[in-house]
Amino acid sequence: MTSRHRFRPLPALLLIPLALTAGCASGPSGPAAAPVPPPASLAPMDPPPVGDTPRLRQVADRTLPIEAYLLSREDFRQYQAAEAVLVTRCVRGFGLDYTRPTGGAAPSRTQTTHRYDPVELADVSVNGYHSPDPSDGKKPADGPTPSPDVNTVLGSGLSTDGKPAPGTAPSFRGKPLPPGGCISAAQQELIAHGGTGGDADVAVGINFEGFERSRSDPRVKAVFQDWSRCMAERGYSYGTPGDALKDPRWGAGTKPSAEEIATATADVQCKERTNVVGVWFTVETAYENELIRLRLPELTAAKAGNDAMLATARAVTAGS
């Protein structure tokens, strides 16, 4: 993006902070997670019970249950650092001068940072439904462009099925290359004792599924109705917070209009008045706890795999 602001996507797409979100947007550079089924394909589930519902204005300082099975920002940084060490070592083994960049800083967002946006008056009073782009439209520098020889040795890493990507050279200057090149070799070494190079599909799926189920829960629908009545009192006609967020008028420009700022301000005020965030977070937490209970053996195995992967990563960086 070249403008200072970008239009804020729907909350369902913002889960991806560490998943991907669970390993989607924030996971290490391993295979992509499997697509999450659309809400219509989710099997029926009785609304899980909830305890006391706190009054919450925002939840950026809270965690969801599934985060125990997702890679954290520090995990992500550790994996990238170890991959950089292994790739650098491998490329230099072919007589080339190269240092692998670590990929920049770990993502700053958590699973809850923007889950029920907008929630901050200070934000919407300036940005409306637009989000500041801290990069000002520029990608972080990844270091010098590798030479053709280095690119040959690097290869293409792993494909989405976890196998070396096709099309990489078998050798360089008469010396055999590892299958898939040095990137693949580094990734294979890091996951040799467990893990996949990213978040497990089961954890990614629960991260999205809990959100989707919560949006259809009777208790969340009821608080959305309260919010809608609050907005109507201020002259706005929206059925749910998502309807206000995705109003096509807000995407017409790179900067928010006065009308957009006024609408977003009312949105945040009504969320606080009706406790949308407190109800939604509590209900989603209940769904996640139930989904975790149902799939605990898979999640336990996935966490053990990622723990082994991160132990390998720490050993690599400690010995570099």
PDB file of C-alpha atoms in Angstrom:
ATOM      1  CA  MET A   1       0.000   0.000   0.000  1.00  0.00           C
ATOM      2  CA  THR A   2       1.301   3.448  -0.801  1.00  0.00           C
ATOM      3  CA  SER A   3      -0.984   5.543   1.382  1.00  0.00           C
ATOM      4  CA  ARG A   4      -0.444   6.223   5.042  1.00  0.00           C
ATOM      5  CA  HIS A   5      -3.684   4.496   5.960  1.00  0.00           C
ATOM      6  CA  ARG A   6      -5.131   1.229   4.849  1.00  0.00           C
ATOM      7  CA  PHE A   7      -8.752   0.204   5.167  1.00  0.00           C
ATOM      8  CA  ARG A   8      -9.291  -1.972   8.215  1.00  0.00           C
ATOM      9  CA  PRO A   9     -10.414  -5.468   7.117  1.00  0.00           C
ATOM     10  CA  LEU A  10     -13.173  -7.416   8.827  1.00  0.00           C
ATOM     11  CA  PRO A  11     -12.315  -8.831  12.240  1.00  0.00           C
ATOM     12  CA  ALA A  12     -12.544 -12.397  10.945  1.00  0.00           C
ATOM     13  CA  LEU A  13      -9.553 -11.646   8.747  1.00  0.00           C
ATOM     14  CA  LEU A  14      -7.573 -10.048  11.541  1.00  0.00           C
ATOM     15  CA  LEU A  15      -7.241 -13.194  13.579  1.00  0.00           C
ATOM     16  CA  ILE A  16      -4.155 -13.794  11.978  1.00  0.00           C
ATOM     17  CA  PRO A  17      -1.959 -12.160  13.964  1.00  0.00           C
ATOM     18  CA  LEU A  18      -0.256 -15.109  15.270  1.00  0.00           C
ATOM     19  CA  ALA A  19      -2.150 -17.708  13.663  1.00  0.00           C
ATOM     20  CA  LEU A  20      -1.774 -18.016  10.928  1.00  0.00           C
ATOM     21  CA  THR A  21      -2.668 -16.718  12.824  1.00  0.00           C
ATOM     22  CA  ALA A  22      -2.403 -19.146  13.778  1.00  0.00           C
ATOM     23  CA  GLY A  23       0.752 -19.469  11.872  1.00  0.00           C
ATOM     24  CA  CYS A  24      -0.772 -17.717   8.866  1.00  0.00           C
ATOM     25  CA  ALA A  25       0.490 -14.206   8.921  1.00  0.00           C
ATOM     26  CA  SER A  26       2.753 -14.572  11.843  1.00  0.00           C
ATOM     27  CA  GLY A  27       4.053 -18.103  11.837  1.00  0.00           C
ATOM     28  CA  PRO A  28       7.517 -19.007  10.616  1.00  0.00           C
ATOM     29  CA  SER A  29       8.221 -19.520   6.955  1.00  0.00           C
ATOM     30  CA  GLY A  30       7.059 -23.123   6.821  1.00  0.00           C
ATOM     31  CA  PRO A  31       4.195 -24.717   4.889  1.00  0.00           C
ATOM     32  CA  ALA A  32       0.897 -22.833   4.841  1.00  0.00           C
ATOM     33  CA  ALA A  33      -1.947 -24.090   7.009  1.00  0.00           C
ATOM     34  CA  ALA A  34      -4.911 -25.822   5.428  1.00  0.00           C
ATOM     35  CA  PRO A  35      -7.871 -23.595   4.543  1.00  0.00           C
ATOM     36  CA  VAL A  36     -10.435 -23.169   7.307  1.00  0.00           C
ATOM     37  CA  PRO A  37     -13.933 -24.415   6.408  1.00  0.00           C
ATOM     38  CA  PRO A  38     -16.557 -21.700   5.910  1.00  0.00           C
ATOM     39  CA  PRO A  39     -19.026 -21.196   8.790  1.00  0.00           C
ATOM     40  CA  ALA A  40     -21.842 -22.934   6.869  1.00  0.00           C
ATOM     41  CA  SER A  41     -19.908 -26.211   6.969  1.00  0.00           C
ATOM     42  CA  LEU A  42     -19.391 -26.209  10.737  1.00  0.00           C
ATOM     43  CA  ALA A  43     -21.188 -29.017  12.559  1.00  0.00           C
ATOM     44  CA  PRO A  44     -23.948 -27.961  14.969  1.00  0.00           C
ATOM     45  CA  MET A  45     -22.782 -27.310  18.523  1.00  0.00           C
ATOM     46  CA  ASP A  46     -24.798 -26.413  21.604  1.00  0.00           C
ATOM     47  CA  PRO A  47     -23.844 -23.003  23.038  1.00  0.00           C
ATOM     48  CA  PRO A  48     -21.336 -23.713  25.822  1.00  0.00           C
ATOM     49  CA  PRO A  49     -22.044 -22.339  29.306  1.00  0.00           C
ATOM     50  CA  VAL A  50     -20.199 -19.250  30.457  1.00  0.00           C
ATOM     51  CA  GLY A  51     -19.449 -17.939  33.905  1.00  0.00           C
ATOM     52  CA  ASP A  52     -19.443 -14.311  34.947  1.00  0.00           C
ATOM     53  CA  THR A  53     -19.183 -11.867  32.055  1.00  0.00           C
ATOM     54  CA  PRO A  54     -16.757  -9.034  32.813  1.00  0.00           C
ATOM     55  CA  ARG A  55     -17.237  -5.544  31.460  1.00  0.00           C
ATOM     56  CA  LEU A  56     -14.449  -5.024  28.924  1.00  0.00           C
ATOM     57  CA  ARG A  57     -13.626  -2.131  26.649  1.00  0.00           C
ATOM     58  CA  GLN A  58     -10.757  -3.932  24.932  1.00  0.00           C
ATOM     59  CA  VAL A  59      -8.968  -7.281  25.243  1.00  0.00           C
ATOM     60  CA  ALA A  60      -5.487  -6.588  23.862  1.00  0.00           C
ATOM     61  CA  ASP A  61      -4.054  -7.508  27.279  1.00  0.00           C
ATOM     62  CA  ARG A  62      -5.942 -10.809  27.467  1.00  0.00           C
ATOM     63  CA  THR A  63      -5.324 -14.183  25.871  1.00  0.00           C
ATOM     64  CA  LEU A  64      -7.598 -16.758  24.306  1.00  0.00           C
ATOM     65  CA  PRO A  65      -7.334 -20.447  25.300  1.00  0.00           C
ATOM     66  CA  ILE A  66      -6.050 -21.554  21.890  1.00  0.00           C
ATOM     67  CA  GLU A  67      -2.992 -19.337  22.243  1.00  0.00           C
ATOM     68  CA  ALA A  68      -1.432 -22.025  24.443  1.00  0.00           C
ATOM     69  CA  TYR A  69      -1.151 -24.103  21.249  1.00  0.00           C
ATOM     70  CA  LEU A  70      -0.061 -21.325  18.861  1.00  0.00           C
ATOM     71  CA  LEU A  71       3.422 -19.973  18.295  1.00  0.00           C
ATOM     72  CA  SER A  72       4.087 -16.786  20.230  1.00  0.00           C
ATOM     73  CA  ARG A  73       5.941 -13.760  18.936  1.00  0.00           C
ATOM     74  CA  GLU A  74       9.067 -14.958  20.727  1.00  0.00           C
ATOM     75  CA  ASP A  75       8.661 -18.443  19.226  1.00  0.00           C
ATOM     76  CA  PHE A  76       8.399 -16.869  15.788  1.00  0.00           C
ATOM     77  CA  ARG A  77      11.522 -14.789  16.370  1.00  0.00           C
ATOM     78  CA  GLN A  78      13.432 -17.839  17.648  1.00  0.00           C
ATOM     79  CA  TYR A  79      12.511 -19.931  14.614  1.00  0.00           C
ATOM     80  CA  GLN A  80      13.513 -17.193  12.170  1.00  0.00           C
ATOM     81  CA  ALA A  81      16.826 -16.617  13.932  1.00  0.00           C
ATOM     82  CA  ALA A  82      17.688 -20.330  13.800  1.00  0.00           C
ATOM     83  CA  GLU A  83      16.636 -20.639  10.166  1.00  0.00           C
ATOM     84  CA  ALA A  84      18.885 -17.689   9.305  1.00  0.00           C
ATOM     85  CA  VAL A  85      21.850 -19.351  11.048  1.00  0.00           C
ATOM     86  CA  LEU A  86      21.337 -22.656   9.229  1.00  0.00           C
ATOM     87  CA  VAL A  87      20.781 -21.118   5.798  1.00  0.00           C
ATOM     88  CA  THR A  88      23.829 -18.868   6.162  1.00  0.00           C
ATOM     89  CA  ARG A  89      25.982 -21.826   7.204  1.00  0.00           C
ATOM     90  CA  CYS A  90      24.724 -23.939   4.305  1.00  0.00           C
ATOM     91  CA  VAL A  91      25.281 -21.265   1.629  1.00  0.00           C
ATOM     92  CA  ARG A  92      28.765 -20.459   2.891  1.00  0.00           C
ATOM     93  CA  GLY A  93      29.530 -24.161   2.667  1.00  0.00           C
ATOM     94  CA  PHE A  94      29.346 -23.699  -1.103  1.00  0.00           C
ATOM     95  CA  GLY A  95      32.013 -20.985  -1.008  1.00  0.00           C
ATOM     96  CA  LEU A  96      29.630 -18.045  -1.289  1.00  0.00           C
ATOM     97  CA  ASP A  97      29.638 -14.889   0.837  1.00  0.00           C
ATOM     98  CA  TYR A  98      26.096 -14.613   2.185  1.00  0.00           C
ATOM     99  CA  THR A  99      24.282 -13.822   5.419  1.00  0.00           C
ATOM    100  CA  ARG A 100      20.621 -14.734   5.662  1.00  0.00           C
ATOM    101  CA  PRO A 101      18.371 -11.909   6.986  1.00  0.00           C
ATOM    102  CA  THR A 102      16.243 -12.931   9.954  1.00  0.00           C
ATOM    103  CA  GLY A 103      13.051 -11.549   8.379  1.00  0.00           C
ATOM    104  CA  GLY A 104      12.628  -8.474  10.567  1.00  0.00           C
ATOM    105  CA  ALA A 105      10.896  -8.060  13.890  1.00  0.00           C
ATOM    106  CA  ALA A 106       8.258 -10.498  15.112  1.00  0.00           C
ATOM    107  CA  PRO A 107       4.659  -9.423  14.551  1.00  0.00           C
ATOM    108  CA  SER A 108       3.520  -6.874  17.137  1.00  0.00           C
ATOM    109  CA  ARG A 109      -0.101  -8.012  17.163  1.00  0.00           C
ATOM    110  CA  THR A 110      -1.499 -10.716  19.404  1.00  0.00           C
ATOM    111  CA  GLN A 111      -4.584 -12.826  18.774  1.00  0.00           C
ATOM    112  CA  THR A 112      -6.756 -10.290  20.605  1.00  0.00           C
ATOM    113  CA  THR A 113      -5.175  -7.018  19.490  1.00  0.00           C
ATOM    114  CA  HIS A 114      -7.732  -6.271  16.753  1.00  0.00           C
ATOM    115  CA  ARG A 115     -10.233  -9.087  17.187  1.00  0.00           C
ATOM    116  CA  TYR A 116     -13.310  -6.974  17.935  1.00  0.00           C
ATOM    117  CA  ASP A 117     -12.208  -3.669  16.397  1.00  0.00           C
ATOM    118  CA  PRO A 118     -12.709  -0.823  16.634  1.00  0.00           C
ATOM    119  CA  VAL A 119     -12.565  -0.452  20.410  1.00  0.00           C
ATOM    120  CA  GLU A 120     -10.389   2.608  21.084  1.00  0.00           C
ATOM    121  CA  LEU A 121     -11.862   6.115  20.988  1.00  0.00           C
ATOM    122  CA  ALA A 122      -8.422   7.649  20.542  1.00  0.00           C
ATOM    123  CA  ASP A 123      -7.961   5.513  17.418  1.00  0.00           C
ATOM    124  CA  VAL A 124     -11.320   6.099  15.739  1.00  0.00           C
ATOM    125  CA  SER A 125     -11.364   9.811  16.518  1.00  0.00           C
ATOM    126  CA  VAL A 126      -8.443  10.147  14.113  1.00  0.00           C
ATOM    127  CA  ASN A 127      -8.657   7.115  11.827  1.00  0.00           C
ATOM    128  CA  GLY A 128     -12.321   6.121  11.772  1.00  0.00           C
ATOM    129  CA  TYR A 129     -12.382   2.594  10.354  1.00  0.00           C
ATOM    130  CA  HIS A 130      -8.979   3.053   8.707  1.00  0.00           C
ATOM    131  CA  SER A 131      -5.862   1.657  10.343  1.00  0.00           C
ATOM    132  CA  PRO A 132      -2.541   3.485  10.496  1.00  0.00           C
ATOM    133  CA  ASP A 133       0.121   1.758   8.427  1.00  0.00           C
ATOM    134  CA  PRO A 134       3.320   1.978  10.500  1.00  0.00           C
ATOM    135  CA  SER A 135       5.411   1.021   7.500  1.00  0.00           C
ATOM    136  CA  ASP A 136       4.000   4.008   5.559  1.00  0.00           C
ATOM    137  CA  GLY A 137       3.423   1.667   2.670  1.00  0.00           C
ATOM    138  CA  LYS A 138       6.992   0.390   2.538  1.00  0.00           C
ATOM    139  CA  LYS A 139       8.115  -3.167   3.142  1.00  0.00           C
ATOM    140  CA  PRO A 140      10.883  -3.649   5.693  1.00  0.00           C
ATOM    141  CA  ALA A 141      14.276  -4.082   4.130  1.00  0.00           C
ATOM    142  CA  ASP A 142      15.281  -7.708   3.652  1.00  0.00           C
ATOM    143  CA  GLY A 143      18.949  -7.006   3.025  1.00  0.00           C
ATOM    144  CA  PRO A 144      20.810  -7.003  -0.286  1.00  0.00           C
ATOM    145  CA  THR A 145      19.300  -8.942  -3.188  1.00  0.00           C
ATOM    146  CA  PRO A 146      21.017 -12.347  -3.374  1.00  0.00           C
ATOM    147  CA  SER A 147      23.209 -12.987  -6.391  1.00  0.00           C
ATOM    148  CA  PRO A 148      22.108 -15.557  -9.010  1.00  0.00           C
ATOM    149  CA  ASP A 149      24.602 -18.044  -7.549  1.00  0.00           C
ATOM    150  CA  VAL A 150      23.250 -17.554  -4.033  1.00  0.00           C
ATOM    151  CA  ASN A 151      19.679 -17.931  -5.279  1.00  0.00           C
ATOM    152  CA  THR A 152      20.623 -21.221  -6.912  1.00  0.00           C
ATOM    153  CA  VAL A 153      22.036 -22.526  -3.655  1.00  0.00           C
ATOM    154  CA  LEU A 154      19.166 -21.177  -1.566  1.00  0.00           C
ATOM    155  CA  GLY A 155      16.605 -23.113  -3.615  1.00  0.00           C
ATOM    156  CA  SER A 156      12.889 -22.732  -3.000  1.00  0.00           C
ATOM    157  CA  GLY A 157      12.468 -24.230   0.442  1.00  0.00           C
ATOM    158  CA  LEU A 158       9.481 -26.399   1.319  1.00  0.00           C
ATOM    159  CA  SER A 159       6.269 -26.592  -0.659  1.00  0.00           C
ATOM    160  CA  THR A 160       2.872 -26.583   1.058  1.00  0.00           C
ATOM    161  CA  ASP A 161       2.981 -30.356   1.601  1.00  0.00           C
ATOM    162  CA  GLY A 162       6.191 -30.058   3.581  1.00  0.00           C
ATOM    163  CA  LYS A 163       8.382 -31.525   0.825  1.00  0.00           C
ATOM    164  CA  PRO A 164      11.209 -29.749  -1.017  1.00  0.00           C
ATOM    165  CA  ALA A 165       9.768 -27.504  -3.724  1.00  0.00           C
ATOM    166  CA  PRO A 166      10.355 -28.738  -7.289  1.00  0.00           C
ATOM    167  CA  GLY A 167      12.551 -26.965  -9.799  1.00  0.00           C
ATOM    168  CA  THR A 168      15.633 -26.439  -7.639  1.00  0.00           C
ATOM    169  CA  ALA A 169      19.065 -27.257  -8.974  1.00  0.00           C
ATOM    170  CA  PRO A 170      20.566 -30.641  -8.032  1.00  0.00           C
ATOM    171  CA  SER A 171      24.111 -29.293  -7.671  1.00  0.00           C
ATOM    172  CA  PHE A 172      26.260 -26.170  -7.673  1.00  0.00           C
ATOM    173  CA  ARG A 173      29.699 -26.129  -9.278  1.00  0.00           C
ATOM    174  CA  GLY A 174      29.795 -29.899  -9.149  1.00  0.00           C
ATOM    175  CA  LYS A 175      28.834 -30.162  -5.470  1.00  0.00           C
ATOM    176  CA  PRO A 176      25.438 -31.761  -4.723  1.00  0.00           C
ATOM    177  CA  LEU A 177      22.848 -29.428  -3.223  1.00  0.00           C
ATOM    178  CA  PRO A 178      20.496 -30.590  -0.481  1.00  0.00           C
ATOM    179  CA  PRO A 179      17.066 -31.438  -1.933  1.00  0.00           C
ATOM    180  CA  GLY A 180      15.223 -28.143  -2.326  1.00  0.00           C
ATOM    181  CA  GLY A 181      18.360 -26.108  -1.598  1.00  0.00           C
ATOM    182  CA  CYS A 182      19.681 -24.564   1.593  1.00  0.00           C
ATOM    183  CA  ILE A 183      16.337 -23.136   2.669  1.00  0.00           C
ATOM    184  CA  SER A 184      14.755 -26.559   2.553  1.00  0.00           C
ATOM    185  CA  ALA A 185      17.714 -28.100   4.372  1.00  0.00           C
ATOM    186  CA  ALA A 186      17.398 -25.546   7.186  1.00  0.00           C
ATOM    187  CA  GLN A 187      13.668 -26.069   7.532  1.00  0.00           C
ATOM    188  CA  GLN A 188      14.032 -29.856   7.499  1.00  0.00           C
ATOM    189  CA  GLU A 189      16.659 -29.680  10.236  1.00  0.00           C
ATOM    190  CA  LEU A 190      14.442 -27.494  12.421  1.00  0.00           C
ATOM    191  CA  ILE A 191      11.443 -29.827  12.140  1.00  0.00           C
ATOM    192  CA  ALA A 192      13.412 -33.083  12.245  1.00  0.00           C
ATOM    193  CA  HIS A 193      12.245 -33.870  15.792  1.00  0.00           C
ATOM    194  CA  GLY A 194       8.751 -32.389  15.551  1.00  0.00           C
ATOM    195  CA  GLY A 195       6.750 -29.404  14.392  1.00  0.00           C
ATOM    196  CA  THR A 196       5.905 -28.267  10.905  1.00  0.00           C
ATOM    197  CA  GLY A 197       7.570 -24.869  10.705  1.00  0.00           C
ATOM    198  CA  GLY A 198       4.311 -23.146  11.612  1.00  0.00           C
ATOM    199  CA  ASP A 199       1.150 -23.538  13.661  1.00  0.00           C
ATOM    200  CA  ALA A 200      -0.670 -26.858  13.466  1.00  0.00           C
ATOM    201  CA  ASP A 201      -3.777 -26.939  11.286  1.00  0.00           C
ATOM    202  CA  VAL A 202      -5.865 -28.067  14.257  1.00  0.00           C
ATOM    203  CA  ALA A 203      -4.891 -24.976  16.282  1.00  0.00           C
ATOM    204  CA  VAL A 204      -5.392 -22.646  13.324  1.00  0.00           C
ATOM    205  CA  GLY A 205      -8.815 -24.171  12.723  1.00  0.00           C
ATOM    206  CA  ILE A 206      -9.948 -23.718  16.325  1.00  0.00           C
ATOM    207  CA  ASN A 207      -8.691 -20.141  16.326  1.00  0.00           C
ATOM    208  CA  PHE A 208     -10.995 -19.335  13.413  1.00  0.00           C
ATOM    209  CA  GLU A 209     -13.822 -21.674  14.337  1.00  0.00           C
ATOM    210  CA  GLY A 210     -14.259 -20.243  17.821  1.00  0.00           C
ATOM    211  CA  PHE A 211     -14.596 -16.770  16.344  1.00  0.00           C
ATOM    212  CA  GLU A 212     -17.087 -17.855  13.702  1.00  0.00           C
ATOM    213  CA  ARG A 213     -19.209 -19.817  16.182  1.00  0.00           C
ATOM    214  CA  SER A 214     -19.224 -16.937  18.647  1.00  0.00           C
ATOM    215  CA  ARG A 215     -20.638 -14.551  16.053  1.00  0.00           C
ATOM    216  CA  SER A 216     -23.658 -16.840  15.664  1.00  0.00           C
ATOM    217  CA  ASP A 217     -24.163 -17.463  19.379  1.00  0.00           C
ATOM    218  CA  PRO A 218     -27.520 -16.256  20.805  1.00  0.00           C
ATOM    219  CA  ARG A 219     -25.785 -14.296  23.567  1.00  0.00           C
ATOM    220  CA  VAL A 220     -23.546 -12.467  21.114  1.00  0.00           C
ATOM    221  CA  LYS A 221     -26.481 -11.856  18.772  1.00  0.00           C
ATOM    222  CA  ALA A 222     -28.416 -10.386  21.701  1.00  0.00           C
ATOM    223  CA  VAL A 223     -25.622  -7.959  22.593  1.00  0.00           C
ATOM    224  CA  PHE A 224     -25.354  -7.035  18.903  1.00  0.00           C
ATOM    225  CA  GLN A 225     -29.047  -6.112  19.038  1.00  0.00           C
ATOM    226  CA  ASP A 226     -28.374  -3.939  22.086  1.00  0.00           C
ATOM    227  CA  TRP A 227     -25.520  -2.299  20.195  1.00  0.00           C
ATOM    228  CA  SER A 228     -27.751  -1.801  17.126  1.00  0.00           C
ATOM    229  CA  ARG A 229     -30.408  -0.034  19.233  1.00  0.00           C
ATOM    230  CA  CYS A 230     -27.715   2.165  20.758  1.00  0.00           C
ATOM    231  CA  MET A 231     -26.492   3.092  17.271  1.00  0.00           C
ATOM    232  CA  ALA A 232     -30.073   3.797  16.133  1.00  0.00           C
ATOM    233  CA  GLU A 233     -30.438   6.283  18.980  1.00  0.00           C
ATOM    234  CA  ARG A 234     -27.518   8.153  17.423  1.00  0.00           C
ATOM    235  CA  GLY A 235     -29.005   8.026  13.940  1.00  0.00           C
ATOM    236  CA  TYR A 236     -27.142   5.000  12.510  1.00  0.00           C
ATOM    237  CA  SER A 237     -28.806   1.918  11.053  1.00  0.00           C
ATOM    238  CA  TYR A 238     -26.580  -1.167  11.350  1.00  0.00           C
ATOM    239  CA  GLY A 239     -27.520  -4.668  12.451  1.00  0.00           C
ATOM    240  CA  THR A 240     -24.098  -5.685  13.766  1.00  0.00           C
ATOM    241  CA  PRO A 241     -20.692  -4.081  14.392  1.00  0.00           C
ATOM    242  CA  GLY A 242     -19.430  -5.927  11.319  1.00  0.00           C
ATOM    243  CA  ASP A 243     -22.005  -4.131   9.168  1.00  0.00           C
ATOM    244  CA  ALA A 244     -20.672  -0.777  10.297  1.00  0.00           C
ATOM    245  CA  LEU A 245     -17.067  -1.842   9.831  1.00  0.00           C
ATOM    246  CA  LYS A 246     -17.575  -3.028   6.253  1.00  0.00           C
ATOM    247  CA  ASP A 247     -19.770  -0.156   5.080  1.00  0.00           C
ATOM    248  CA  PRO A 248     -18.518   0.304   1.485  1.00  0.00           C
ATOM    249  CA  ARG A 249     -18.423   4.065   1.913  1.00  0.00           C
ATOM    250  CA  TRP A 250     -15.392   3.801   4.164  1.00  0.00           C
ATOM    251  CA  GLY A 251     -13.292   2.221   1.426  1.00  0.00           C
ATOM    252  CA  ALA A 252     -13.755   5.110  -0.979  1.00  0.00           C
ATOM    253  CA  GLY A 253     -10.713   7.055   0.141  1.00  0.00           C
ATOM    254  CA  THR A 254      -7.310   6.627   1.731  1.00  0.00           C
ATOM    255  CA  LYS A 255      -8.282   8.926   4.605  1.00  0.00           C
ATOM    256  CA  PRO A 256     -11.407   8.764   6.767  1.00  0.00           C
ATOM    257  CA  SER A 257     -14.236  11.205   6.160  1.00  0.00           C
ATOM    258  CA  ALA A 258     -15.878  13.166   8.970  1.00  0.00           C
ATOM    259  CA  GLU A 259     -18.914  10.888   8.624  1.00  0.00           C
ATOM    260  CA  GLU A 260     -16.757   7.793   8.988  1.00  0.00           C
ATOM    261  CA  ILE A 261     -15.076   9.153  12.109  1.00  0.00           C
ATOM    262  CA  ALA A 262     -18.445  10.054  13.624  1.00  0.00           C
ATOM    263  CA  THR A 263     -19.837   6.583  12.859  1.00  0.00           C
ATOM    264  CA  ALA A 264     -16.800   4.775  14.250  1.00  0.00           C
ATOM    265  CA  THR A 265     -16.902   6.935  17.361  1.00  0.00           C
ATOM    266  CA  ALA A 266     -20.543   6.029  17.949  1.00  0.00           C
ATOM    267  CA  ASP A 267     -19.656   2.398  17.282  1.00  0.00           C
ATOM    268  CA  VAL A 268     -17.001   2.355  20.015  1.00  0.00           C
ATOM    269  CA  GLN A 269     -19.226   4.228  22.466  1.00  0.00           C
ATOM    270  CA  CYS A 270     -22.081   1.777  21.899  1.00  0.00           C
ATOM    271  CA  LYS A 271     -19.761  -1.201  22.267  1.00  0.00           C
ATOM    272  CA  GLU A 272     -18.688   0.125  25.641  1.00  0.00           C
ATOM    273  CA  ARG A 273     -22.230   0.988  26.739  1.00  0.00           C
ATOM    274  CA  THR A 274     -23.632  -2.472  25.863  1.00  0.00           C
ATOM    275  CA  ASN A 275     -20.483  -4.462  26.794  1.00  0.00           C
ATOM    276  CA  VAL A 276     -20.114  -6.028  23.338  1.00  0.00           C
ATOM    277  CA  VAL A 277     -16.442  -6.847  23.899  1.00  0.00           C
ATOM    278  CA  GLY A 278     -16.985  -8.425  27.318  1.00  0.00           C
ATOM    279  CA  VAL A 279     -19.807 -10.659  26.102  1.00  0.00           C
ATOM    280  CA  TRP A 280     -18.125 -11.580  22.826  1.00  0.00           C
ATOM    281  CA  PHE A 281     -14.757 -12.407  24.382  1.00  0.00           C
ATOM    282  CA  THR A 282     -16.386 -14.484  27.138  1.00  0.00           C
ATOM    283  CA  VAL A 283     -18.519 -16.458  24.693  1.00  0.00           C
ATOM    284  CA  GLU A 284     -15.665 -17.027  22.263  1.00  0.00           C
ATOM    285  CA  THR A 285     -13.476 -18.213  25.122  1.00  0.00           C
ATOM    286  CA  ALA A 286     -16.156 -20.765  26.058  1.00  0.00           C
ATOM    287  CA  TYR A 287     -16.307 -22.090  22.507  1.00  0.00           C
ATOM    288  CA  GLU A 288     -12.539 -22.388  22.315  1.00  0.00           C
ATOM    289  CA  ASN A 289     -12.415 -24.268  25.614  1.00  0.00           C
ATOM    290  CA  GLU A 290     -14.987 -26.742  24.305  1.00  0.00           C
ATOM    291  CA  LEU A 291     -13.226 -27.149  20.954  1.00  0.00           C
ATOM    292  CA  ILE A 292      -9.923 -27.691  22.760  1.00  0.00           C
ATOM    293  CA  ARG A 293     -11.534 -30.332  24.969  1.00  0.00           C
ATOM    294  CA  LEU A 294     -12.855 -32.170  21.923  1.00  0.00           C
ATOM    295  CA  ARG A 295      -9.501 -32.158  20.136  1.00  0.00           C
ATOM    296  CA  LEU A 296      -7.074 -32.196  23.036  1.00  0.00           C
ATOM    297  CA  PRO A 297      -5.029 -35.247  21.891  1.00  0.00           C
ATOM    298  CA  GLU A 298      -4.309 -33.584  18.514  1.00  0.00           C
ATOM    299  CA  LEU A 299      -3.467 -30.279  20.149  1.00  0.00           C
ATOM    300  CA  THR A 300      -1.217 -31.930  22.731  1.00  0.00           C
ATOM    301  CA  ALA A 301       0.698 -33.722  19.986  1.00  0.00           C
ATOM    302  CA  ALA A 302       0.980 -30.532  17.947  1.00  0.00           C
ATOM    303  CA  LYS A 303       2.304 -28.590  20.927  1.00  0.00           C
ATOM    304  CA  ALA A 304       4.846 -31.308  21.659  1.00  0.00           C
ATOM    305  CA  GLY A 305       5.995 -31.086  18.046  1.00  0.00           C
ATOM    306  CA  ASN A 306       6.387 -27.323  18.185  1.00  0.00           C
ATOM    307  CA  ASP A 307       8.164 -27.559  21.538  1.00  0.00           C
ATOM    308  CA  ALA A 308      10.660 -29.959  19.967  1.00  0.00           C
ATOM    309  CA  MET A 309      11.067 -27.662  16.957  1.00  0.00           C
ATOM    310  CA  LEU A 310      11.746 -24.666  19.192  1.00  0.00           C
ATOM    311  CA  ALA A 311      14.206 -26.651  21.318  1.00  0.00           C
ATOM    312  CA  THR A 312      16.108 -27.425  18.109  1.00  0.00           C
ATOM    313  CA  ALA A 313      15.964 -23.755  17.131  1.00  0.00           C
ATOM    314  CA  ARG A 314      17.368 -22.667  20.500  1.00  0.00           C
ATOM    315  CA  ALA A 315      20.192 -25.193  20.223  1.00  0.00           C
ATOM    316  CA  VAL A 316      21.057 -23.880  16.754  1.00  0.00           C
ATOM    317  CA  THR A 317      21.228 -20.246  17.830  1.00  0.00           C
ATOM    318  CA  ALA A 318      23.113 -21.118  21.031  1.00  0.00           C
ATOM    319  CA  GLY A 319      25.790 -22.848  18.982  1.00  0.00           C
ATOM    320  CA  SER A 320      26.079 -20.226  16.265  1.00  0.00           C
TER     321      SER A 320
END
